[in-house]
mmCIF file of C-alpha atoms in Angstrom:
data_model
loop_
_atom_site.group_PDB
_atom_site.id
_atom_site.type_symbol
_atom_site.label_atom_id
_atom_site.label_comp_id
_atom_site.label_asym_id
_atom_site.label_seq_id
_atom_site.Cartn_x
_atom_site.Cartn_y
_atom_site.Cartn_z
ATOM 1 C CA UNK A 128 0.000 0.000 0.000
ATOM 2 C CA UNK A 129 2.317 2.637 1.211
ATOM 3 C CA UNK A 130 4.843 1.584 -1.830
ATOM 4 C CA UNK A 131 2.099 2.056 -4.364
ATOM 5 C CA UNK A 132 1.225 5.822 -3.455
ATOM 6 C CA UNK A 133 5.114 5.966 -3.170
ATOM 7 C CA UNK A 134 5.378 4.964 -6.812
ATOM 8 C CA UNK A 135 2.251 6.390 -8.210
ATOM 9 C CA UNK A 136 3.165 10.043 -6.561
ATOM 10 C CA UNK A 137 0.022 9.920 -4.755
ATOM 11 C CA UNK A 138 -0.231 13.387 -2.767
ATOM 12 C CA UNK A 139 -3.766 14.191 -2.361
ATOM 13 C CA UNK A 140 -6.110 13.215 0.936
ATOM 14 C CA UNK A 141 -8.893 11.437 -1.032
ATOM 15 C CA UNK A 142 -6.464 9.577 -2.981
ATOM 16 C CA UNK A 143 -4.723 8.352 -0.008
ATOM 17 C CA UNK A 144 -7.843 7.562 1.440
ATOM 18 C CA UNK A 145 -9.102 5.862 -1.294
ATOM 19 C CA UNK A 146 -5.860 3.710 -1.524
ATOM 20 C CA UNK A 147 -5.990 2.382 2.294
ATOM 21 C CA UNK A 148 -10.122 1.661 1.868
ATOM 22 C CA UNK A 149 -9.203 -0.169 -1.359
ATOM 23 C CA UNK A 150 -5.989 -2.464 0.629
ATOM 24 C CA UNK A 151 -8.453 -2.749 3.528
ATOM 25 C CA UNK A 152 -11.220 -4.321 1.004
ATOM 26 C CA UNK A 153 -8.688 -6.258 -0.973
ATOM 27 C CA UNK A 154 -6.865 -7.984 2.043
ATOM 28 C CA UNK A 155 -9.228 -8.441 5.152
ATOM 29 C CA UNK A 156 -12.459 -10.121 5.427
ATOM 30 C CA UNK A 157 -15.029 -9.852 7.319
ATOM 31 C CA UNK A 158 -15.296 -12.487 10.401
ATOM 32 C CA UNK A 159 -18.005 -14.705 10.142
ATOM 33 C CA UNK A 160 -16.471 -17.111 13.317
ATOM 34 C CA UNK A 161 -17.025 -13.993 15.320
ATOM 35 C CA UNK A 162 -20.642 -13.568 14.544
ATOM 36 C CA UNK A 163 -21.209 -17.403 15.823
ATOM 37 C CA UNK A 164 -19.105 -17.161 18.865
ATOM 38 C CA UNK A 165 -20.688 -13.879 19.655
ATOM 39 C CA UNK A 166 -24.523 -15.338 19.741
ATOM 40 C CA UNK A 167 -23.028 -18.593 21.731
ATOM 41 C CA UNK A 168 -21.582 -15.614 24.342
ATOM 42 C CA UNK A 169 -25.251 -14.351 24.852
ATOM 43 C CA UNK A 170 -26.793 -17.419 25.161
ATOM 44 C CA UNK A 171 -24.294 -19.070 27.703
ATOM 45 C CA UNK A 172 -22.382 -15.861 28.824
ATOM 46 C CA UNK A 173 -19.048 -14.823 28.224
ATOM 47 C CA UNK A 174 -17.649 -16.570 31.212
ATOM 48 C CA UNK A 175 -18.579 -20.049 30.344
ATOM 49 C CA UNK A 176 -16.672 -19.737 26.882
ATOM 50 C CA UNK A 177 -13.769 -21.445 26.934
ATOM 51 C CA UNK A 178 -10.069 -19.401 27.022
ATOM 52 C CA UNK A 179 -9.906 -19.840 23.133
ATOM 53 C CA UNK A 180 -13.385 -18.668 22.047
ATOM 54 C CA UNK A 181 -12.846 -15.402 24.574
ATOM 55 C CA UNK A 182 -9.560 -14.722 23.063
ATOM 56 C CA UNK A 183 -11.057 -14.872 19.504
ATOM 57 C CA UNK A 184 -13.843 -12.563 20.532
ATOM 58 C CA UNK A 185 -11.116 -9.980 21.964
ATOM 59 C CA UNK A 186 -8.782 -10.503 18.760
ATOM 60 C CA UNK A 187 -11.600 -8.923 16.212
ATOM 61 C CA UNK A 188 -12.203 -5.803 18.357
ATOM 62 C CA UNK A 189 -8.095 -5.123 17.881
ATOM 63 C CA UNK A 190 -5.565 -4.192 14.965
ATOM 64 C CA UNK A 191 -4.732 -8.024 15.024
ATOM 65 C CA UNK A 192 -6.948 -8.225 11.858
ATOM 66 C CA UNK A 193 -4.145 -6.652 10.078
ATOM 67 C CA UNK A 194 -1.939 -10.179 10.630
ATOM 68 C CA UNK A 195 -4.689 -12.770 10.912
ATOM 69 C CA UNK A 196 -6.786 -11.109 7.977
ATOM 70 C CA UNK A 197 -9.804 -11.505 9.435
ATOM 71 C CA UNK A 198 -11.839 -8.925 11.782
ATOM 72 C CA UNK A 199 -15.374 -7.302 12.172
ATOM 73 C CA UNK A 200 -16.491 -3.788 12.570
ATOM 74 C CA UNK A 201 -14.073 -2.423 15.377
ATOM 75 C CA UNK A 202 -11.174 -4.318 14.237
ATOM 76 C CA UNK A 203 -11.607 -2.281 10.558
ATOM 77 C CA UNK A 204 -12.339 0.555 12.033
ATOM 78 C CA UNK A 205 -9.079 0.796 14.230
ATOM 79 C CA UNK A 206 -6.914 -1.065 11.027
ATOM 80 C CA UNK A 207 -8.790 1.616 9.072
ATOM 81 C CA UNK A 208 -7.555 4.520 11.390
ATOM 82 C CA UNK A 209 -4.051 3.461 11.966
ATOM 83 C CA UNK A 210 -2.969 3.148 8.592
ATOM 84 C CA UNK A 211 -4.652 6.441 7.803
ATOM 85 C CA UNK A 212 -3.087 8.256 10.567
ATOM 86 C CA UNK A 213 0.920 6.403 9.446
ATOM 87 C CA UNK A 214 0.300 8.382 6.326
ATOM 88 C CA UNK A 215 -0.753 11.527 7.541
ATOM 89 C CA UNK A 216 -4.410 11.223 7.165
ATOM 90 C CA UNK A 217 -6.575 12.392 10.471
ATOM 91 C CA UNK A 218 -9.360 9.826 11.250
ATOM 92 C CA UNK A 219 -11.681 9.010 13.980
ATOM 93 C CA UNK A 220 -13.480 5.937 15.425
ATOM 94 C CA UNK A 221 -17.414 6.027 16.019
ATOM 95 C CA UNK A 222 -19.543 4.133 17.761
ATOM 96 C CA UNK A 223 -23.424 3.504 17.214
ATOM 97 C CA UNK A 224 -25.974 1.193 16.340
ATOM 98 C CA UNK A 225 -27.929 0.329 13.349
ATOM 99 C CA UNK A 226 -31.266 -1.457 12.856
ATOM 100 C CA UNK A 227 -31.692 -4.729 11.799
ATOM 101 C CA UNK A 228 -35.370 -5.189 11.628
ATOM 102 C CA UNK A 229 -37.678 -3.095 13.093
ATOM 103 C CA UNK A 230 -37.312 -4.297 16.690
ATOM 104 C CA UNK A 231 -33.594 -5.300 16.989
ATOM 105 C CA UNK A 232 -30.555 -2.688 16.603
ATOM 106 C CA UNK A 233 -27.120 -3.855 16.844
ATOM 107 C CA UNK A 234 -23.739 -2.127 18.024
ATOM 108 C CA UNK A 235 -21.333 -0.599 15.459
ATOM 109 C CA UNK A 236 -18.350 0.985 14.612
ATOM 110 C CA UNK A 237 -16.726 2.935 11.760
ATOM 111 C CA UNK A 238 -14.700 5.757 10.965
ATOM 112 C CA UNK A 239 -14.813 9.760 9.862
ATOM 113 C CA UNK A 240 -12.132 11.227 8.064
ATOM 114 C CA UNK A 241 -10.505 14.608 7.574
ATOM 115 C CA UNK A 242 -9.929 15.452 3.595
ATOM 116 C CA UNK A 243 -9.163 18.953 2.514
ATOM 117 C CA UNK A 244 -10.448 20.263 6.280
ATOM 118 C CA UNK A 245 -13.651 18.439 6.281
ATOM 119 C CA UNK A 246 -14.681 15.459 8.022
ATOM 120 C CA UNK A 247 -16.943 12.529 6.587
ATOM 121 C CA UNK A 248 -18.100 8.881 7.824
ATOM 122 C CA UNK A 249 -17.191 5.942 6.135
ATOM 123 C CA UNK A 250 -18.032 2.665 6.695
ATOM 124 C CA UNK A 251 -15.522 -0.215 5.425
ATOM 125 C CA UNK A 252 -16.859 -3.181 7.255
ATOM 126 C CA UNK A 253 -20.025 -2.473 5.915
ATOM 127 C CA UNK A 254 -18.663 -3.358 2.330
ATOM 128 C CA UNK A 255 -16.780 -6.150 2.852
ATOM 129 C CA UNK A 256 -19.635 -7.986 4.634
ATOM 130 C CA UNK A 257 -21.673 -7.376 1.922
ATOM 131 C CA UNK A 258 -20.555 -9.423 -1.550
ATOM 132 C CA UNK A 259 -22.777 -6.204 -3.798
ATOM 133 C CA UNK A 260 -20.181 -3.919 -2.381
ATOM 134 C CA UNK A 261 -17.426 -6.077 -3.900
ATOM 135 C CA UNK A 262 -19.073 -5.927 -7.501
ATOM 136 C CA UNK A 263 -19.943 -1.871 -7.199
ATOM 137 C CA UNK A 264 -15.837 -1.587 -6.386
ATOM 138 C CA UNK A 265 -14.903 -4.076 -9.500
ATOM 139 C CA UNK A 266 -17.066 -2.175 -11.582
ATOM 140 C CA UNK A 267 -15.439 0.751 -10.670
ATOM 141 C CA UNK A 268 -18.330 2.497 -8.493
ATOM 142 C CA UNK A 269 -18.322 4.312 -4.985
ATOM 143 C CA UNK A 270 -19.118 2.480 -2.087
ATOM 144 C CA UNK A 271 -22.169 2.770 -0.594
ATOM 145 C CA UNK A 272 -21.353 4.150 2.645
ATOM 146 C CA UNK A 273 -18.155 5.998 1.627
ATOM 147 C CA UNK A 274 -17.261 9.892 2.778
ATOM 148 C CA UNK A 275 -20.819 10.668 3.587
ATOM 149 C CA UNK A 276 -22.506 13.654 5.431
ATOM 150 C CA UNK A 277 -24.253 12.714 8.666
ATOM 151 C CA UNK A 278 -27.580 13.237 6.804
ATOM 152 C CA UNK A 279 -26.922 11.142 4.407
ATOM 153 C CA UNK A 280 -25.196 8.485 6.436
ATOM 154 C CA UNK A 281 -27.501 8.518 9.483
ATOM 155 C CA UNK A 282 -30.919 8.501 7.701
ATOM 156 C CA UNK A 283 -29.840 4.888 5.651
ATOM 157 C CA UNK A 284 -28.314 3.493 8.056
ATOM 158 C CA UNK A 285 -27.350 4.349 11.455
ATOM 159 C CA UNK A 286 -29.720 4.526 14.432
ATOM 160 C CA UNK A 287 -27.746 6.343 16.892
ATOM 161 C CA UNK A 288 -24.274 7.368 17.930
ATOM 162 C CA UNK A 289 -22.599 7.938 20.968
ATOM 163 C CA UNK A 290 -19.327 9.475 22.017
ATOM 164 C CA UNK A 291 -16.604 6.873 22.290
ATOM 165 C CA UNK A 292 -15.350 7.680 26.163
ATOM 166 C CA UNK A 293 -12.051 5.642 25.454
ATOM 167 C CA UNK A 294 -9.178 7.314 28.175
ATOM 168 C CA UNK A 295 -6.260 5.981 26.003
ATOM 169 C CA UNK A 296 -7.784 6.943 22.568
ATOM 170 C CA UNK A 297 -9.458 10.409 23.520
ATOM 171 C CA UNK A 298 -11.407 9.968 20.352
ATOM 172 C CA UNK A 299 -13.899 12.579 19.526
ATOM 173 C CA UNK A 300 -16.980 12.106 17.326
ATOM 174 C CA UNK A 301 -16.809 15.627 14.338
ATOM 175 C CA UNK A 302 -19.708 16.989 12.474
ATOM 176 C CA UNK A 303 -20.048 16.261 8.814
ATOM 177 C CA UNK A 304 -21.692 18.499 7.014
ATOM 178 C CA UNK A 305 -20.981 17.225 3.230
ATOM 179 C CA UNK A 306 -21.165 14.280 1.268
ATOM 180 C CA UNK A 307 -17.985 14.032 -0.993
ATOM 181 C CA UNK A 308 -18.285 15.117 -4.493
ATOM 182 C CA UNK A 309 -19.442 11.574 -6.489
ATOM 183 C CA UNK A 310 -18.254 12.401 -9.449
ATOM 184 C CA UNK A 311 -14.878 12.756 -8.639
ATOM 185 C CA UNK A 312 -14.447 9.777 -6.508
ATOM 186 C CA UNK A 313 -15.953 7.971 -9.486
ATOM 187 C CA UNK A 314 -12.537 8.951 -11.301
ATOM 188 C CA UNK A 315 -10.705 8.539 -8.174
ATOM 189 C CA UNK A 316 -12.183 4.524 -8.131
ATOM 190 C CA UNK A 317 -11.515 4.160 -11.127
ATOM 191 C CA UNK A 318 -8.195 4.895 -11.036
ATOM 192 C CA UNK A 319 -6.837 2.855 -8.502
ATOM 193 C CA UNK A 320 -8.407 -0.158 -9.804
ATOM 194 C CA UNK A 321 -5.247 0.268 -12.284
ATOM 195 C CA UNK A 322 -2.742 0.849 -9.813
#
């Protein structure tokens, strides 16, 4: 990743974003074990797991996704932010829920990022659970949920969101006002799919 916007002269914030979303998508997926492990918690509590099903439920909410190349939502977002931040891109974790069905909503995270002095959510666990979100990329589209405003973000998807209250992190959640222009990210996609 960092060697191809090395050798493609890659300057620009919403290239560089683009680039670590697109390495994300490319070499992580989602974790499907976690998902499993995660209803067996609830229905027999975390205690009664055994040592290696309550270490695999720790290891997705961490950057170890990065090595095992698996993760879920918290693990992307914080794989997501790190790599953004090594290159000199300021990002953020959030926290919320979205709705499942009309009755159940489930806990989430993704990330906001700062291009050109505005902030925007993006959601990159949401496409890699989803196979659609894999085609839309190959064909060259945007992502669904990819540098949105709040508005546009909050009212297809997200429920809620709360402040992440994180002592070592100090993470803050920013206002976004603007979705990013979809015509140039169009170019932008379509770009990197030849790098």
């Amino acid at each position: 990743m960092l060697l191809e916007i090395k050798k493609n002269k890659i300057k620009s914030d919403i290239e560089k974003v683009c680039i670590v979303y697109n390495y994300i998508f490319k070499n992580i997926s989602y974790d499907y074990e976690y998902l499993e492990l995660d209803k067996k918690s609830k229905r027999i509590g975390f205690d009664n797991l055994s040592a290696l099903e309550k270490r695999k439920i720790f290891r997705t909410q961490t950057l170890e996704g990065i090595f095992t190349k698996k993760t879920v939502c918290t693990g992307f977002s914080y794989i997501f932010k790190m790599l953004l931040e090594y290159i000199g891109i300021e990002s953020n974790i959030c926290i919320g829920y979205f709705k499942i069905s009309r009755e159940k909503e489930v806990p989430h995270t993704w990330n906001q990022v700062k291009i050109d002095g505005k902030w925007y959510n993006i959601d990159i666990s949401y496409g890699i659970e989803h196979y659609n979100e894999y085609v839309r990329i190959e064909e060259g589209k945007i992502p669904k949920y990819f540098l949105l405003s709040d508005e546009e973000y909050y009212k297809k998807y997200i429920v809620s969101k709360i402040g992440m209250k994180n002592k070592n992190t100090k993470m803050k959640i920013y206002k976004c006002d603007n979705t990013y222009d979809r015509s140039k990210l169009k170019y932008i996609f379509k770009q990197i799919r030849e790098i």
